[in-house]
Coordinates of N, CA, C and O in Angstrom, one line a residue:
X322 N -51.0 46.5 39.2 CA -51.7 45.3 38.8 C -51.3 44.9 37.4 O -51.4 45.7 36.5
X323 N -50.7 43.6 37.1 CA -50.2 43.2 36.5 C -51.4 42.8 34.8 O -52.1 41.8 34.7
X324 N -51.5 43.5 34.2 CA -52.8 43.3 33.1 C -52.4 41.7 32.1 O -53.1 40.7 32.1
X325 N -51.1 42.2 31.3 CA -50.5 40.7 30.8 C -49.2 40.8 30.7 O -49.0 42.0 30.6
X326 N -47.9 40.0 30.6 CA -47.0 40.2 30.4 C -46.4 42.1 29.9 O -46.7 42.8 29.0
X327 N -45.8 42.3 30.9 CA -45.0 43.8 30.5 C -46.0 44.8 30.0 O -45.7 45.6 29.1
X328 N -47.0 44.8 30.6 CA -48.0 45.8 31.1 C -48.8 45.7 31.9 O -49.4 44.6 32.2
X329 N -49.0 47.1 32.8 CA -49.7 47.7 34.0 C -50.3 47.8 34.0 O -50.7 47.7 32.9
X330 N -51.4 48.3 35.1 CA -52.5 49.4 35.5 C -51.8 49.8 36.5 O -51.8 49.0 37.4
X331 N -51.1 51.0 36.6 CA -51.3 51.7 37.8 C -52.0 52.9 38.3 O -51.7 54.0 37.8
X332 N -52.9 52.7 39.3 CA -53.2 53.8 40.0 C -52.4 54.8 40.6 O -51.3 54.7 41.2
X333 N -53.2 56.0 40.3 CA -52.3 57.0 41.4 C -53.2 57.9 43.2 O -54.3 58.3 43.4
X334 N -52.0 57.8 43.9 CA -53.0 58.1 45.4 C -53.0 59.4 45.4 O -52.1 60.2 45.2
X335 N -54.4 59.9 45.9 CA -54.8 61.3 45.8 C -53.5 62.2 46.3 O -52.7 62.0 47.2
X336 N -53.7 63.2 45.4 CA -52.8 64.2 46.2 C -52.8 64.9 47.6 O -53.9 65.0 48.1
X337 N -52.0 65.3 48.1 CA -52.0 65.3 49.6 C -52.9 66.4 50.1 O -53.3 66.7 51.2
X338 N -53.1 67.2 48.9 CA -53.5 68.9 49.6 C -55.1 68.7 49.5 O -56.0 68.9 50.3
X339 N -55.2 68.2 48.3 CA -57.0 68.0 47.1 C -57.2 66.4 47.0 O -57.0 65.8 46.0
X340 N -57.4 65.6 48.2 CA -57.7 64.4 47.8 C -58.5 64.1 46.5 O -58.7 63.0 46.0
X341 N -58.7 65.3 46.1 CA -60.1 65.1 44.8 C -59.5 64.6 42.9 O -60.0 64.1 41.9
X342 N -57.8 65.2 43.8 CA -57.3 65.3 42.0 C -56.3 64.5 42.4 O -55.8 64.5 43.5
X343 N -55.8 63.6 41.1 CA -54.8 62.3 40.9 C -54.1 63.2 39.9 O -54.5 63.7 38.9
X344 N -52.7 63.4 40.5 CA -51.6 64.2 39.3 C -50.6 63.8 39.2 O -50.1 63.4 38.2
X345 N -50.0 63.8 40.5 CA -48.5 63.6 40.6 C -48.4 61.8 41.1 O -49.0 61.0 41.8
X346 N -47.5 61.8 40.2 CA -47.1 59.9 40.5 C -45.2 60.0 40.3 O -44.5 60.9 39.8
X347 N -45.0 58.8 41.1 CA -43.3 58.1 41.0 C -43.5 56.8 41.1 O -44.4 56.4 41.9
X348 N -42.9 56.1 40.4 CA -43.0 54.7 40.4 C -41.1 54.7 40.1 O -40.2 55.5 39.8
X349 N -41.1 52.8 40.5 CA -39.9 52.6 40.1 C -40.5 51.1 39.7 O -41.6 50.5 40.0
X350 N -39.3 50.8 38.6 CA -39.4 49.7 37.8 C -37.8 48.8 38.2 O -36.7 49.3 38.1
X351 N -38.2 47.3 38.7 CA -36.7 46.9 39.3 C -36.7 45.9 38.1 O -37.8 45.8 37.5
X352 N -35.4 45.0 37.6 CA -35.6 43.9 37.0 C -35.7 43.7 35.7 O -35.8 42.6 35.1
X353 N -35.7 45.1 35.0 CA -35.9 45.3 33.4 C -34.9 44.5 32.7 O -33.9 44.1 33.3
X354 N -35.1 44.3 31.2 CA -34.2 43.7 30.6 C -34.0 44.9 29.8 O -34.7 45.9 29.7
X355 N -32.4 44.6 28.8 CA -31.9 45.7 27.6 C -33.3 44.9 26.6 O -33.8 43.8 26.4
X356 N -33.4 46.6 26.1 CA -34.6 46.8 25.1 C -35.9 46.1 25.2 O -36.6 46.0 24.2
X357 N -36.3 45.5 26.5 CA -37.3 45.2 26.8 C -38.9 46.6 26.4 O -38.7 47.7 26.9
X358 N -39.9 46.4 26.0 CA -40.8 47.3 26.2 C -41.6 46.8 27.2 O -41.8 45.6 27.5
X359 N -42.4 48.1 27.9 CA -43.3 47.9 28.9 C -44.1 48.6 29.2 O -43.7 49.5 29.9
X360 N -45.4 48.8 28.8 CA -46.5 49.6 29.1 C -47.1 49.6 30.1 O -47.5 48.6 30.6
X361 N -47.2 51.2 30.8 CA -47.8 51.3 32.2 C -48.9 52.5 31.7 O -48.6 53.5 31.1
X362 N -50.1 52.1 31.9 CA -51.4 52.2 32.1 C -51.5 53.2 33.2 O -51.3 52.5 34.2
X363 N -51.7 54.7 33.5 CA -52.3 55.6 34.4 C -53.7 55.2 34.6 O -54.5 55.9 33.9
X364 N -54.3 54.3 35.4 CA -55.7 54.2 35.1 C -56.8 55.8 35.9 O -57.8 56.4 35.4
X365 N -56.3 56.0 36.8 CA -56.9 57.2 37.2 C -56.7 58.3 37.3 O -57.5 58.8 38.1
X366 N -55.7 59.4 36.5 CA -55.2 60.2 36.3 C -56.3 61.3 35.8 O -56.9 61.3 34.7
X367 N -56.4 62.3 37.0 CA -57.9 63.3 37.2 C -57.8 64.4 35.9 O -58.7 64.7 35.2
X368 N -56.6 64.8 36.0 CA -56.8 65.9 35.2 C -57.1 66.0 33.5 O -56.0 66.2 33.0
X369 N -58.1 66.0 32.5 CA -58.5 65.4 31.2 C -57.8 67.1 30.7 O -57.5 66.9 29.5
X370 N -57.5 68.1 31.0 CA -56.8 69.0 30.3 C -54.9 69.3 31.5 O -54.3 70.0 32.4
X371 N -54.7 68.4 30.6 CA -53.2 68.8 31.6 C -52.3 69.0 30.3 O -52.8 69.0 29.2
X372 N -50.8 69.3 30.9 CA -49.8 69.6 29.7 C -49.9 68.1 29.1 O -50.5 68.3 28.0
X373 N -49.8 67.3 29.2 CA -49.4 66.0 29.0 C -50.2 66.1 27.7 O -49.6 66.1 26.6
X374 N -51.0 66.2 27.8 CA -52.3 66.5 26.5 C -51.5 67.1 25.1 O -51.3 66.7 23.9
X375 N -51.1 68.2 25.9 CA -50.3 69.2 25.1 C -49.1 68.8 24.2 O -48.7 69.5 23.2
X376 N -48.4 67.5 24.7 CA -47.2 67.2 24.6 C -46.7 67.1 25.1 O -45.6 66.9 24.5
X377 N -46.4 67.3 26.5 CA -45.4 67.6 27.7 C -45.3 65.8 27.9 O -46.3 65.1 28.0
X378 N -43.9 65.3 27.9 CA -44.0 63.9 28.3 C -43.4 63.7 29.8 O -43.0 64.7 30.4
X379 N -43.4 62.8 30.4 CA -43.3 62.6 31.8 C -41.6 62.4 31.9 O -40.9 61.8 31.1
X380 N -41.4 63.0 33.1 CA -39.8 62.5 33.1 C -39.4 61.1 33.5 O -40.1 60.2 33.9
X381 N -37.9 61.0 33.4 CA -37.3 59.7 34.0 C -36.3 59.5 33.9 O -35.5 60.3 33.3
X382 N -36.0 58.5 34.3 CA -34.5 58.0 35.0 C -34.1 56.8 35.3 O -34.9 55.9 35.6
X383 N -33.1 56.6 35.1 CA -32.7 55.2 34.8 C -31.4 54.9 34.8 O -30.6 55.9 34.7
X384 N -30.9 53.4 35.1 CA -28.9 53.7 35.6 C -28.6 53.8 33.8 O -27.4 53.8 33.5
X385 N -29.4 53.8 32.9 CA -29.0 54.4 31.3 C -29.3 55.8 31.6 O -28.3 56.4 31.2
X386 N -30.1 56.5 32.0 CA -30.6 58.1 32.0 C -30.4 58.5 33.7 O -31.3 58.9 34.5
X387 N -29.2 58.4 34.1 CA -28.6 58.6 35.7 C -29.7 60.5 36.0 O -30.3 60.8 37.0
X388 N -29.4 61.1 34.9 CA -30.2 62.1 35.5 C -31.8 62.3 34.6 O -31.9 62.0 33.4
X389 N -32.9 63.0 35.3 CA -33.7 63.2 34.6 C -34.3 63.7 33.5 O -34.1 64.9 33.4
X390 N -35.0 63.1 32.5 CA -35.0 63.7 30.9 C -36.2 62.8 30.5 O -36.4 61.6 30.6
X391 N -37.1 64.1 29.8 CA -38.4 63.7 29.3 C -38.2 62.5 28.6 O -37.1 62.1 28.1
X392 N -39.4 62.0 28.6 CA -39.0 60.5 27.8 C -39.3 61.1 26.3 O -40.0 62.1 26.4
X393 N -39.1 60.6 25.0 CA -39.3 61.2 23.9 C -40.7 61.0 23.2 O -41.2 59.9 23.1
X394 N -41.2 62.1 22.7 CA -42.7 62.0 22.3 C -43.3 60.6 21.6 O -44.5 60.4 21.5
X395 N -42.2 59.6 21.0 CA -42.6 59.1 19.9 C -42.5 57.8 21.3 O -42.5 56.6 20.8
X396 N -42.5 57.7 22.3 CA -42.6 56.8 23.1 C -43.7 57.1 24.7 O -43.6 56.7 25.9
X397 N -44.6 58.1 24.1 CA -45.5 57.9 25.0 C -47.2 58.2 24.1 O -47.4 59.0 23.2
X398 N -47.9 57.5 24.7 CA -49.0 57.8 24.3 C -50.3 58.3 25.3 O -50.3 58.4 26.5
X399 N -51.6 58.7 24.5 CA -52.0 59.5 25.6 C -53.3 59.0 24.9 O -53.3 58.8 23.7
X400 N -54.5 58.8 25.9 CA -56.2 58.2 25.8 C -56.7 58.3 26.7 O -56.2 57.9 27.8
X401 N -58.0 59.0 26.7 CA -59.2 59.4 27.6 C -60.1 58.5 27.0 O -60.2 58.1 25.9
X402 N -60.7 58.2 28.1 CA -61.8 57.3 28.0 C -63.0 58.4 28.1 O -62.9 59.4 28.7
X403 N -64.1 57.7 27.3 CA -65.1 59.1 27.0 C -66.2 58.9 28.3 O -67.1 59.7 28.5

């Protein structure tokens, strides 16, 4: 769901085993521009103590990043809603 210009909400679909918990996600992004930014929004993402928390950043890939590699801390951010 498109929120405003070059940001998301995306949802994620229950896990296959625990419909109860939202963990694992893949998304692809077609049509980007060089040095474009774009914020994507996890709106439902179950687990409030995961690594992510910790610092662990999400991986990715890209025809610039052909193989996979954490994205760097200073470009992800992280908020729980109380």
């Amino acid at each position: 769901e498109t929120v405003k210009e070059s940001e998301y909400d995306l949802k994620i679909r229950p896990d296959t085993n625990n419909p109860k918990y939202r963990v694992w996600f893949y998304f692809s992004v077609k049509n980007a521009r060089k040095k474009q930014v774009v914020l994507f929004n996890l709106t439902n993402f179950s687990k409030g103590k995961s690594l992510y928390r910790d610092g662990m950043s999400p991986l990715v890939k890209s025809t610039s990043r052909p193989h996979f590699q954490r994205l760097p801390s200073r470009s992800t951010y992280y908020y729980k809603c109380p």
